[in-house]
């Protein structure tokens, strides 16, 4: 198990996540709201997250498919990734994963 922190709407939650699983699935498993319009099949870009800079450098790089989708996410930053494109590995230890506010806004509209 790998310890990480997830920030949503300013609230930080500490989680233990399973090595080898998709980060998206682990976040959802802990009942933290995150958009996943394509349910993790790397086709929508709505699971956009920001990874702390130190961890970002250590992660297995994004695939071309993930990079292509990232081009279209709102609020793209240098440390942007898609949560369904990150497999939990040792390099994620003590990471701070931030779910951007714009994703919460989209989720709120979706929930109406
Ligand atoms: Fe659609 Fe990650 S959930 S790209």
PDB file of C-alpha atoms and ligand atoms in Angstrom:
ATOM      1  CA  UNK A   1       0.000   0.000   0.000  1.00  0.00           C
ATOM      2  CA  UNK A   2       1.226   3.491  -0.860  1.00  0.00           C
ATOM      3  CA  UNK A   3       0.327   6.582   1.216  1.00  0.00           C
ATOM      4  CA  UNK A   4      -0.866   9.605  -0.762  1.00  0.00           C
ATOM      5  CA  UNK A   5      -2.872  12.740  -0.133  1.00  0.00           C
ATOM      6  CA  UNK A   6      -5.715  14.006  -2.302  1.00  0.00           C
ATOM      7  CA  UNK A   7      -6.879  17.624  -2.216  1.00  0.00           C
ATOM      8  CA  UNK A   8     -10.391  18.496  -3.257  1.00  0.00           C
ATOM      9  CA  UNK A   9     -11.984  21.882  -2.609  1.00  0.00           C
ATOM     10  CA  UNK A  10      -9.194  22.751  -0.155  1.00  0.00           C
ATOM     11  CA  UNK A  11      -9.735  19.588   1.913  1.00  0.00           C
ATOM     12  CA  UNK A  12      -6.833  17.145   2.048  1.00  0.00           C
ATOM     13  CA  UNK A  13      -7.581  13.454   2.588  1.00  0.00           C
ATOM     14  CA  UNK A  14      -4.875  10.912   3.338  1.00  0.00           C
ATOM     15  CA  UNK A  15      -5.308   7.565   1.580  1.00  0.00           C
ATOM     16  CA  UNK A  16      -3.532   4.249   1.321  1.00  0.00           C
ATOM     17  CA  UNK A  17      -3.717   3.091  -2.293  1.00  0.00           C
ATOM     18  CA  UNK A  18      -2.989  -0.254  -3.916  1.00  0.00           C
ATOM     19  CA  UNK A  19       0.148  -0.658  -5.968  1.00  0.00           C
ATOM     20  CA  UNK A  20      -0.580  -1.560  -9.593  1.00  0.00           C
ATOM     21  CA  UNK A  21      -4.090  -0.053  -9.598  1.00  0.00           C
ATOM     22  CA  UNK A  22      -5.172   3.030 -11.525  1.00  0.00           C
ATOM     23  CA  UNK A  23      -5.013   6.162  -9.388  1.00  0.00           C
ATOM     24  CA  UNK A  24      -8.503   7.102 -10.627  1.00  0.00           C
ATOM     25  CA  UNK A  25      -9.990   3.859  -9.290  1.00  0.00           C
ATOM     26  CA  UNK A  26      -8.253   4.259  -5.948  1.00  0.00           C
ATOM     27  CA  UNK A  27      -9.553   7.832  -5.542  1.00  0.00           C
ATOM     28  CA  UNK A  28     -13.081   6.682  -6.367  1.00  0.00           C
ATOM     29  CA  UNK A  29     -12.705   3.715  -4.018  1.00  0.00           C
ATOM     30  CA  UNK A  30     -12.251   6.211  -1.180  1.00  0.00           C
ATOM     31  CA  UNK A  31     -15.467   8.045  -2.169  1.00  0.00           C
ATOM     32  CA  UNK A  32     -13.670  11.204  -3.277  1.00  0.00           C
ATOM     33  CA  UNK A  33     -15.598  12.860  -6.094  1.00  0.00           C
ATOM     34  CA  UNK A  34     -13.655  13.053  -9.320  1.00  0.00           C
ATOM     35  CA  UNK A  35     -14.940  13.303 -12.860  1.00  0.00           C
ATOM     36  CA  UNK A  36     -14.511  10.207 -15.011  1.00  0.00           C
ATOM     37  CA  UNK A  37     -16.853  10.608 -17.957  1.00  0.00           C
ATOM     38  CA  UNK A  38     -15.325   7.686 -19.863  1.00  0.00           C
ATOM     39  CA  UNK A  39     -14.952   5.602 -16.688  1.00  0.00           C
ATOM     40  CA  UNK A  40     -11.205   5.388 -16.939  1.00  0.00           C
ATOM     41  CA  UNK A  41     -10.864   4.276 -20.541  1.00  0.00           C
ATOM     42  CA  UNK A  42      -8.593   7.224 -21.433  1.00  0.00           C
ATOM     43  CA  UNK A  43     -11.048   8.829 -23.828  1.00  0.00           C
ATOM     44  CA  UNK A  44     -12.378  11.999 -22.165  1.00  0.00           C
ATOM     45  CA  UNK A  45      -9.768  13.912 -20.135  1.00  0.00           C
ATOM     46  CA  UNK A  46     -12.213  14.733 -17.336  1.00  0.00           C
ATOM     47  CA  UNK A  47     -10.118  12.967 -14.665  1.00  0.00           C
ATOM     48  CA  UNK A  48      -7.524  15.745 -14.851  1.00  0.00           C
ATOM     49  CA  UNK A  49      -5.410  16.055 -11.696  1.00  0.00           C
ATOM     50  CA  UNK A  50      -2.375  18.072 -10.653  1.00  0.00           C
ATOM     51  CA  UNK A  51       0.537  16.141  -9.150  1.00  0.00           C
ATOM     52  CA  UNK A  52       2.988  17.851  -6.792  1.00  0.00           C
ATOM     53  CA  UNK A  53       6.095  18.808  -8.753  1.00  0.00           C
ATOM     54  CA  UNK A  54       8.532  16.522  -6.938  1.00  0.00           C
ATOM     55  CA  UNK A  55       6.380  13.437  -7.515  1.00  0.00           C
ATOM     56  CA  UNK A  56       5.498  14.471 -11.058  1.00  0.00           C
ATOM     57  CA  UNK A  57       9.151  14.184 -12.098  1.00  0.00           C
ATOM     58  CA  UNK A  58       9.362  10.622 -10.739  1.00  0.00           C
ATOM     59  CA  UNK A  59       6.204   9.220 -12.323  1.00  0.00           C
ATOM     60  CA  UNK A  60       6.203   6.982 -15.358  1.00  0.00           C
ATOM     61  CA  UNK A  61       5.641   9.511 -18.168  1.00  0.00           C
ATOM     62  CA  UNK A  62       2.251   9.950 -19.801  1.00  0.00           C
ATOM     63  CA  UNK A  63       1.567   7.885 -22.899  1.00  0.00           C
ATOM     64  CA  UNK A  64       0.986   9.611 -26.238  1.00  0.00           C
ATOM     65  CA  UNK A  65      -2.746   8.951 -25.803  1.00  0.00           C
ATOM     66  CA  UNK A  66      -2.760  10.667 -22.412  1.00  0.00           C
ATOM     67  CA  UNK A  67      -0.692  13.562 -23.761  1.00  0.00           C
ATOM     68  CA  UNK A  68      -3.149  14.014 -26.628  1.00  0.00           C
ATOM     69  CA  UNK A  69      -6.095  14.255 -24.220  1.00  0.00           C
ATOM     70  CA  UNK A  70      -4.250  16.569 -21.849  1.00  0.00           C
ATOM     71  CA  UNK A  71      -4.000  19.165 -24.642  1.00  0.00           C
ATOM     72  CA  UNK A  72      -7.735  19.758 -24.275  1.00  0.00           C
ATOM     73  CA  UNK A  73      -8.229  19.821 -20.502  1.00  0.00           C
ATOM     74  CA  UNK A  74      -9.223  23.144 -18.966  1.00  0.00           C
ATOM     75  CA  UNK A  75      -6.544  24.648 -16.734  1.00  0.00           C
ATOM     76  CA  UNK A  76      -3.674  22.564 -18.116  1.00  0.00           C
ATOM     77  CA  UNK A  77      -0.452  23.002 -16.109  1.00  0.00           C
ATOM     78  CA  UNK A  78       3.078  21.608 -16.292  1.00  0.00           C
ATOM     79  CA  UNK A  79       2.174  19.069 -13.608  1.00  0.00           C
ATOM     80  CA  UNK A  80      -1.137  17.958 -15.136  1.00  0.00           C
ATOM     81  CA  UNK A  81      -1.905  14.277 -15.548  1.00  0.00           C
ATOM     82  CA  UNK A  82      -4.986  12.142 -16.014  1.00  0.00           C
ATOM     83  CA  UNK A  83      -5.830  10.059 -12.958  1.00  0.00           C
ATOM     84  CA  UNK A  84      -6.692   7.072 -15.148  1.00  0.00           C
ATOM     85  CA  UNK A  85      -3.260   7.312 -16.774  1.00  0.00           C
ATOM     86  CA  UNK A  86      -1.335   6.960 -13.527  1.00  0.00           C
ATOM     87  CA  UNK A  87      -0.689   3.497 -12.142  1.00  0.00           C
ATOM     88  CA  UNK A  88       0.065   3.449  -8.439  1.00  0.00           C
ATOM     89  CA  UNK A  89       3.779   2.753  -8.032  1.00  0.00           C
ATOM     90  CA  UNK A  90       6.424   3.465  -5.379  1.00  0.00           C
ATOM     91  CA  UNK A  91       7.164   6.861  -6.931  1.00  0.00           C
ATOM     92  CA  UNK A  92       3.693   7.989  -5.849  1.00  0.00           C
ATOM     93  CA  UNK A  93       4.633   7.648  -2.152  1.00  0.00           C
ATOM     94  CA  UNK A  94       3.533  10.737  -0.189  1.00  0.00           C
ATOM     95  CA  UNK A  95       2.289  12.443  -3.367  1.00  0.00           C
ATOM     96  CA  UNK A  96      -0.160  15.308  -3.141  1.00  0.00           C
ATOM     97  CA  UNK A  97      -2.771  14.933  -5.869  1.00  0.00           C
ATOM     98  CA  UNK A  98      -4.987  17.950  -6.405  1.00  0.00           C
ATOM     99  CA  UNK A  99      -8.326  17.677  -8.162  1.00  0.00           C
ATOM    100  CA  UNK A 100      -8.676  21.048  -9.932  1.00  0.00           C
ATOM    101  CA  UNK A 101     -11.619  23.247  -8.995  1.00  0.00           C
ATOM    102  CA  UNK A 102     -12.829  23.296 -12.582  1.00  0.00           C
ATOM    103  CA  UNK A 103     -13.384  19.572 -12.343  1.00  0.00           C
ATOM    104  CA  UNK A 104     -15.568  20.101  -9.288  1.00  0.00           C
ATOM    105  CA  UNK A 105     -17.563  22.683 -11.245  1.00  0.00           C
ATOM    106  CA  UNK A 106     -18.097  20.256 -14.075  1.00  0.00           C
ATOM    107  CA  UNK A 107     -19.088  17.584 -11.615  1.00  0.00           C
ATOM    108  CA  UNK A 108     -21.603  19.903  -9.975  1.00  0.00           C
ATOM    109  CA  UNK A 109     -23.224  20.644 -13.328  1.00  0.00           C
ATOM    110  CA  UNK A 110     -23.253  16.942 -14.135  1.00  0.00           C
ATOM    111  CA  UNK A 111     -24.950  16.161 -10.842  1.00  0.00           C
ATOM    112  CA  UNK A 112     -27.896  18.510 -11.500  1.00  0.00           C
TER     113      UNK A 112
HETATM  114 FE1  LIG B   1     -11.777   9.613 -19.082  1.00  0.00          FE
HETATM  115 FE2  LIG B   1      -9.645   9.425 -17.440  1.00  0.00          FE
HETATM  116  S1  LIG B   1     -11.744   9.051 -16.997  1.00  0.00           S
HETATM  117  S2  LIG B   1      -9.711  10.033 -19.529  1.00  0.00           S
END
